[in-house]
GROMACS .gro file of C-alpha atoms in nm:
model
  317
    1MET     CA    1   1.781  -0.545   1.523
    2LEU     CA    2   1.878  -0.272   1.265
    3ARG     CA    3   2.102  -0.012   1.412
    4ILE     CA    4   2.114   0.319   1.204
    5HIS     CA    5   2.416   0.537   1.303
    6PHE     CA    6   2.373   0.912   1.261
    7THR     CA    7   2.624   1.196   1.246
    8THR     CA    8   2.530   1.565   1.289
    9ASP     CA    9   2.532   1.596   0.904
   10ASP     CA   10   2.292   1.299   0.880
   11LEU     CA   11   2.035   1.468   1.120
   12VAL     CA   12   2.040   1.776   0.890
   13ARG     CA   13   1.977   1.554   0.583
   14THR     CA   14   1.691   1.345   0.728
   15THR     CA   15   1.363   1.392   0.544
   16VAL     CA   16   1.023   1.246   0.541
   17ALA     CA   17   0.903   1.147   0.182
   18PRO     CA   18   0.597   1.330   0.051
   19THR     CA   19   0.408   1.011  -0.050
   20ALA     CA   20   0.421   0.624  -0.009
   21ASP     CA   21   0.669   0.454  -0.242
   22PRO     CA   22   0.463   0.273  -0.498
   23LEU     CA   23   0.679  -0.038  -0.538
   24TRP     CA   24   0.731  -0.071  -0.163
   25GLU     CA   25   0.361  -0.063  -0.134
   26VAL     CA   26   0.331  -0.341  -0.375
   27VAL     CA   27   0.564  -0.558  -0.188
   28LEU     CA   28   0.419  -0.472   0.160
   29ALA     CA   29   0.061  -0.517   0.029
   30GLY     CA   30   0.165  -0.865  -0.089
   31GLY     CA   31   0.269  -0.933   0.268
   32ARG     CA   32  -0.065  -0.812   0.393
   33LEU     CA   33  -0.231  -1.040   0.157
   34ARG     CA   34  -0.052  -1.343   0.293
   35ASP     CA   35  -0.118  -1.259   0.654
   36ARG     CA   36  -0.359  -1.497   0.843
   37VAL     CA   37  -0.496  -1.219   1.065
   38HIS     CA   38  -0.587  -0.869   0.937
   39PRO     CA   39  -0.657  -0.549   1.141
   40PRO     CA   40  -1.004  -0.406   1.081
   41ALA     CA   41  -0.851  -0.121   0.867
   42PHE     CA   42  -0.770  -0.382   0.600
   43HIS     CA   43  -1.097  -0.587   0.590
   44GLY     CA   44  -1.239  -0.379   0.311
   45TRP     CA   45  -0.926  -0.378   0.109
   46LEU     CA   46  -0.881  -0.758   0.149
   47THR     CA   47  -1.242  -0.817   0.029
   48ALA     CA   48  -1.200  -0.586  -0.275
   49VAL     CA   49  -0.856  -0.743  -0.369
   50ARG     CA   50  -1.002  -1.101  -0.351
   51ASP     CA   51  -1.284  -0.989  -0.581
   52ARG     CA   52  -1.030  -0.843  -0.826
   53LEU     CA   53  -0.769  -1.130  -0.818
   54ASP     CA   54  -0.801  -1.437  -1.033
   55HIS     CA   55  -0.760  -1.738  -0.814
   56HIS     CA   56  -0.502  -1.873  -1.060
   57ASP     CA   57  -0.312  -1.548  -1.095
   58PRO     CA   58   0.062  -1.639  -1.048
   59ALA     CA   59   0.170  -1.275  -0.956
   60PRO     CA   60   0.105  -1.293  -0.582
   61ARG     CA   61   0.290  -1.620  -0.556
   62LEU     CA   62   0.587  -1.466  -0.750
   63LEU     CA   63   0.587  -1.179  -0.498
   64HIS     CA   64   0.607  -1.432  -0.222
   65VAL     CA   65   0.884  -1.615  -0.385
   66LEU     CA   66   1.086  -1.299  -0.438
   67ALA     CA   67   1.014  -1.149  -0.080
   68PRO     CA   68   1.377  -1.245   0.050
   69VAL     CA   69   1.524  -0.997  -0.214
   70PRO     CA   70   1.329  -0.678  -0.170
   71ASP     CA   71   1.604  -0.457  -0.315
   72LEU     CA   72   1.544  -0.623  -0.649
   73LEU     CA   73   1.175  -0.518  -0.638
   74THR     CA   74   1.219  -0.175  -0.495
   75PRO     CA   75   1.472   0.028  -0.689
   76PRO     CA   76   1.543   0.381  -0.551
   77GLU     CA   77   1.397   0.534  -0.864
   78SER     CA   78   1.049   0.415  -0.746
   79ALA     CA   79   1.070   0.735  -0.513
   80ASP     CA   80   1.001   0.939  -0.819
   81GLY     CA   81   0.697   0.742  -0.898
   82LEU     CA   82   0.558   0.403  -1.039
   83GLU     CA   83   0.682   0.455  -1.400
   84ALA     CA   84   1.028   0.555  -1.288
   85GLY     CA   85   1.051   0.256  -1.063
   86LEU     CA   86   0.930   0.020  -1.336
   87ALA     CA   87   1.171   0.178  -1.592
   88ALA     CA   88   1.457   0.097  -1.354
   89LEU     CA   89   1.339  -0.257  -1.325
   90ARG     CA   90   1.332  -0.308  -1.702
   91ALA     CA   91   1.688  -0.165  -1.715
   92THR     CA   92   1.818  -0.426  -1.477
   93PRO     CA   93   2.078  -0.637  -1.653
   94PRO     CA   94   1.957  -0.991  -1.695
   95HIS     CA   95   2.273  -1.124  -1.529
   96ARG     CA   96   2.201  -0.930  -1.215
   97LEU     CA   97   1.837  -1.062  -1.213
   98ALA     CA   98   1.963  -1.408  -1.247
   99ALA     CA   99   2.207  -1.352  -0.953
  100GLU     CA  100   1.932  -1.214  -0.724
  101LEU     CA  101   1.728  -1.512  -0.797
  102GLU     CA  102   2.015  -1.742  -0.715
  103ARG     CA  103   2.017  -1.582  -0.374
  104VAL     CA  104   1.662  -1.685  -0.310
  105GLY     CA  105   1.757  -2.042  -0.347
  106PRO     CA  106   1.591  -2.314  -0.544
  107LEU     CA  107   1.287  -2.190  -0.736
  108PRO     CA  108   0.983  -2.340  -0.889
  109ALA     CA  109   1.036  -2.407  -1.263
  110TRP     CA  110   0.770  -2.158  -1.359
  111VAL     CA  111   0.969  -1.876  -1.202
  112GLY     CA  112   1.266  -1.951  -1.413
  113GLN     CA  113   1.043  -1.977  -1.722
  114LEU     CA  114   0.890  -1.635  -1.648
  115LEU     CA  115   1.209  -1.439  -1.544
  116GLY     CA  116   1.489  -1.622  -1.725
  117GLY     CA  117   1.672  -1.486  -2.023
  118PRO     CA  118   1.682  -1.134  -2.167
  119ARG     CA  119   1.317  -1.066  -2.130
  120GLY     CA  120   1.325  -1.141  -1.758
  121PRO     CA  121   1.361  -0.779  -1.618
  122ALA     CA  122   1.075  -0.659  -1.849
  123ALA     CA  123   0.851  -0.947  -1.742
  124LEU     CA  124   0.919  -0.878  -1.371
  125ALA     CA  125   0.828  -0.502  -1.429
  126GLU     CA  126   0.502  -0.611  -1.586
  127VAL     CA  127   0.417  -0.831  -1.285
  128LEU     CA  128   0.467  -0.557  -1.056
  129ARG     CA  129   0.273  -0.313  -1.271
  130HIS     CA  130  -0.016  -0.569  -1.261
  131LEU     CA  131   0.004  -0.610  -0.885
  132HIS     CA  132   0.011  -0.230  -0.834
  133ALA     CA  133  -0.309  -0.211  -1.043
  134VAL     CA  134  -0.475  -0.480  -0.830
  135LEU     CA  135  -0.342  -0.412  -0.482
  136VAL     CA  136  -0.263  -0.043  -0.459
  137GLU     CA  137  -0.398   0.174  -0.732
  138PRO     CA  138  -0.777   0.132  -0.660
  139HIS     CA  139  -0.712   0.241  -0.306
  140ALA     CA  140  -0.481   0.541  -0.392
  141GLU     CA  141  -0.709   0.800  -0.239
  142VAL     CA  142  -0.740   0.616   0.083
  143ILE     CA  143  -0.359   0.562   0.097
  144GLY     CA  144  -0.292   0.914   0.008
  145GLU     CA  145  -0.523   1.065   0.295
  146SER     CA  146  -0.373   0.821   0.544
  147VAL     CA  147  -0.021   0.903   0.445
  148ASN     CA  148  -0.108   1.286   0.470
  149ALA     CA  149  -0.238   1.228   0.818
  150ASP     CA  150   0.082   1.052   0.913
  151ARG     CA  151   0.301   1.330   0.767
  152ALA     CA  152   0.098   1.587   0.959
  153ARG     CA  153   0.191   1.398   1.266
  154ARG     CA  154   0.549   1.377   1.187
  155ALA     CA  155   0.554   1.753   1.107
  156ARG     CA  156   0.425   1.819   1.457
  157ASP     CA  157   0.701   1.593   1.605
  158LEU     CA  158   0.949   1.788   1.396
  159VAL     CA  159   0.829   2.136   1.518
  160ASP     CA  160   0.810   2.030   1.871
  161GLY     CA  161   1.141   1.833   1.898
  162GLY     CA  162   1.350   1.880   1.575
  163VAL     CA  163   1.484   1.580   1.399
  164PRO     CA  164   1.555   1.392   1.724
  165GLY     CA  165   1.177   1.436   1.812
  166LEU     CA  166   1.090   1.312   1.458
  167LEU     CA  167   1.300   1.006   1.516
  168ALA     CA  168   1.174   0.948   1.873
  169GLY     CA  169   0.817   0.956   1.728
  170LEU     CA  170   0.878   0.641   1.534
  171ARG     CA  171   0.806   0.433   1.840
  172PRO     CA  172   0.715   0.159   1.913
  173HIS     CA  173   0.887   0.021   1.610
  174ALA     CA  174   1.224   0.207   1.663
  175ARG     CA  175   1.401   0.384   1.947
  176TRP     CA  176   1.620   0.694   1.931
  177ASP     CA  177   1.897   0.717   2.182
  178GLY     CA  178   2.069   1.040   2.054
  179ALA     CA  179   2.311   0.892   1.800
  180VAL     CA  180   2.160   0.560   1.696
  181LEU     CA  181   1.809   0.459   1.582
  182GLU     CA  182   1.739   0.101   1.683
  183VAL     CA  183   1.476  -0.048   1.455
  184ASP     CA  184   1.289  -0.368   1.502
  185SER     CA  185   1.421  -0.606   1.227
  186PRO     CA  186   1.449  -0.988   1.190
  187HIS     CA  187   1.816  -0.917   1.080
  188ASP     CA  188   2.092  -0.806   1.308
  189ARG     CA  189   2.300  -0.533   1.124
  190ASP     CA  190   2.444  -0.181   1.136
  191LEU     CA  191   2.380   0.087   0.883
  192ARG     CA  192   2.621   0.390   0.892
  193LEU     CA  193   2.481   0.683   0.716
  194ARG     CA  194   2.813   0.879   0.693
  195GLY     CA  195   2.657   1.206   0.597
  196ARG     CA  196   2.406   1.077   0.340
  197GLY     CA  197   2.102   1.138   0.574
  198LEU     CA  198   1.800   0.917   0.605
  199ARG     CA  199   1.486   0.932   0.395
  200LEU     CA  200   1.170   0.819   0.595
  201VAL     CA  201   0.916   0.670   0.376
  202PRO     CA  202   0.555   0.629   0.521
  203SER     CA  203   0.378   0.308   0.428
  204TYR     CA  204  -0.004   0.235   0.450
  205PHE     CA  205   0.050  -0.141   0.414
  206GLY     CA  206   0.369  -0.198   0.611
  207HIS     CA  207   0.338  -0.353   0.965
  208ARG     CA  208   0.706  -0.313   1.066
  209PRO     CA  209   0.996  -0.105   0.931
  210ALA     CA  210   1.181  -0.217   0.627
  211ALA     CA  211   1.507  -0.100   0.472
  212PRO     CA  212   1.729  -0.197   0.166
  213ALA     CA  213   1.957  -0.477   0.248
  214ASP     CA  214   2.247  -0.328   0.042
  215PRO     CA  215   2.430  -0.061   0.250
  216ASP     CA  216   2.545   0.127  -0.063
  217LEU     CA  217   2.193   0.205  -0.181
  218PRO     CA  218   2.041   0.544  -0.073
  219PRO     CA  219   1.948   0.514   0.296
  220VAL     CA  220   1.570   0.456   0.329
  221LEU     CA  221   1.357   0.353   0.607
  222VAL     CA  222   1.006   0.249   0.520
  223TYR     CA  223   0.793   0.268   0.842
  224PRO     CA  224   0.435   0.176   0.897
  225ILE     CA  225   0.198   0.469   0.963
  226SER     CA  226   0.009   0.484   1.289
  227ASP     CA  227  -0.315   0.282   1.304
  228ALA     CA  228  -0.473   0.598   1.420
  229ASP     CA  229  -0.396   0.757   1.070
  230ARG     CA  230  -0.532   0.473   0.865
  231TRP     CA  231  -0.882   0.504   0.719
  232THR     CA  232  -1.101   0.252   0.882
  233GLY     CA  233  -1.449   0.119   0.790
  234ALA     CA  234  -1.759   0.295   0.926
  235GLU     CA  235  -1.949   0.107   1.190
  236PRO     CA  236  -2.189  -0.121   1.006
  237GLY     CA  237  -2.471  -0.034   1.241
  238GLY     CA  238  -2.416   0.333   1.176
  239LEU     CA  239  -2.444   0.294   0.796
  240ASP     CA  240  -2.742   0.064   0.821
  241ASP     CA  241  -2.920   0.337   1.040
  242LEU     CA  242  -2.820   0.607   0.795
  243LEU     CA  243  -2.906   0.429   0.459
  244GLY     CA  244  -3.070   0.099   0.528
  245PRO     CA  245  -2.896  -0.240   0.502
  246THR     CA  246  -2.954  -0.289   0.131
  247ARG     CA  247  -2.854   0.068   0.021
  248ARG     CA  248  -2.543   0.037   0.250
  249ALA     CA  249  -2.457  -0.283   0.090
  250VAL     CA  250  -2.496  -0.133  -0.255
  251LEU     CA  251  -2.263   0.151  -0.164
  252GLU     CA  252  -2.010  -0.075  -0.011
  253CYS     CA  253  -2.004  -0.311  -0.305
  254ALA     CA  254  -1.953  -0.030  -0.546
  255ARG     CA  255  -1.620   0.065  -0.401
  256THR     CA  256  -1.429  -0.132  -0.670
  257GLY     CA  257  -1.660  -0.027  -0.960
  258ALA     CA  258  -1.934  -0.257  -1.078
  259GLY     CA  259  -2.221  -0.278  -1.324
  260THR     CA  260  -2.584  -0.292  -1.211
  261THR     CA  261  -2.612  -0.675  -1.266
  262GLU     CA  262  -2.279  -0.736  -1.090
  263LEU     CA  263  -2.389  -0.515  -0.792
  264ALA     CA  264  -2.710  -0.717  -0.774
  265ARG     CA  265  -2.512  -1.036  -0.759
  266ARG     CA  266  -2.288  -0.902  -0.487
  267VAL     CA  267  -2.564  -0.769  -0.279
  268GLY     CA  268  -2.807  -1.053  -0.334
  269THR     CA  269  -3.100  -0.855  -0.474
  270SER     CA  270  -3.252  -0.778  -0.817
  271PRO     CA  271  -3.108  -0.553  -1.077
  272ALA     CA  272  -3.423  -0.347  -1.057
  273SER     CA  273  -3.370  -0.289  -0.684
  274VAL     CA  274  -3.003  -0.196  -0.743
  275SER     CA  275  -3.117   0.056  -1.009
  276ARG     CA  276  -3.346   0.229  -0.764
  277HIS     CA  277  -3.076   0.249  -0.492
  278THR     CA  278  -2.810   0.361  -0.717
  279GLY     CA  279  -3.040   0.641  -0.835
  280VAL     CA  280  -3.091   0.754  -0.467
  281LEU     CA  281  -2.705   0.725  -0.392
  282ARG     CA  282  -2.617   0.915  -0.702
  283GLY     CA  283  -2.866   1.204  -0.619
  284ALA     CA  284  -2.712   1.223  -0.268
  285GLY     CA  285  -2.362   1.262  -0.428
  286LEU     CA  286  -2.233   0.930  -0.291
  287LEU     CA  287  -2.232   0.736  -0.620
  288ARG     CA  288  -2.122   0.826  -0.985
  289THR     CA  289  -2.231   0.628  -1.291
  290THR     CA  290  -2.034   0.621  -1.619
  291ARG     CA  291  -2.123   0.446  -1.930
  292HIS     CA  292  -1.891   0.222  -2.130
  293GLY     CA  293  -2.082   0.148  -2.445
  294THR     CA  294  -2.405  -0.010  -2.334
  295ARG     CA  295  -2.278  -0.086  -1.980
  296ALA     CA  296  -2.332   0.149  -1.684
  297VAL     CA  297  -2.055   0.123  -1.425
  298HIS     CA  298  -2.123   0.259  -1.070
  299SER     CA  299  -1.845   0.363  -0.847
  300LEU     CA  300  -1.802   0.588  -0.541
  301THR     CA  301  -1.755   0.954  -0.528
  302THR     CA  302  -1.497   1.104  -0.282
  303LEU     CA  303  -1.782   1.169  -0.046
  304GLY     CA  304  -1.906   0.805  -0.078
  305GLU     CA  305  -1.559   0.665  -0.037
  306ALA     CA  306  -1.515   0.882   0.281
  307LEU     CA  307  -1.848   0.759   0.418
  308VAL     CA  308  -1.781   0.395   0.372
  309ALA     CA  309  -1.427   0.441   0.494
  310GLY     CA  310  -1.550   0.595   0.808
  311ARG     CA  311  -1.409   0.946   0.755
  312VAL     CA  312  -1.763   1.103   0.774
  313PRO     CA  313  -1.933   1.046   1.103
  314VAL     CA  314  -2.282   0.873   1.062
  315ALA     CA  315  -2.381   0.867   1.441
  316GLU     CA  316  -2.308   1.044   1.757
  317GLY     CA  317  -2.315   0.935   2.120
   0.00000   0.00000   0.00000
């Protein structure tokens, strides 16, 4: 249990971040990737990520190895965006990185080869940039819309009940008793804010609250957004009825961007058939096609993404 102790000044200084933190999202998305069971909201994300990830890519394994030291991977500067967070990582003194790695315990030799020496911090930053590009960035619109929905929910809690109402609204993961916020955590500890306030950071990928282990870092509580605020996939039957099964499959397989031949492989049909379907979907405003040299790449428009994600109703009753 994490117990966060508030003073009156802390209540005044408690805020909700405007966006998810990019490096926290990388760390938490890595956790989702390792989960054995995934809620429906993550099925599409998981399929897309597995398509993009090389089976031999060591980056997810490195993230798993470093999971016990999240403070190393999530510098406070990340609140100002991905580039600020990566710059802070690159500026980490190599001796501090070495000390953090020692806290993890015995490490595979390849981790020491990758992160050891003066180039270690820069190498770690590049790994996290790569993971952000694979796990988070392609889903930025979905994440942003979901976080905005959560922030609207928190704003209503704040208007209706002030900061105490905002904190009470973090149930079921946390409980507010008027002075202390009790947060579900595998570690038993106390965090005394001492007038610094608390920054609440919504997370699309988180499934339980998380906070820096170092009490001297700026106080942050990363909390999972409500399942009701996450974009979820449309009912397969609804999209089949609307588009037909093959056209629906083309639309869904284009979420990560693909050429005509690649779409045909994913859907299990001919390139000629895919060309006909992409033409119809493009004409309906659901798909865009851009050219890279001689290659045509198909990807979803905002409307197409919303339809596949289930934000546009496709059937009533």
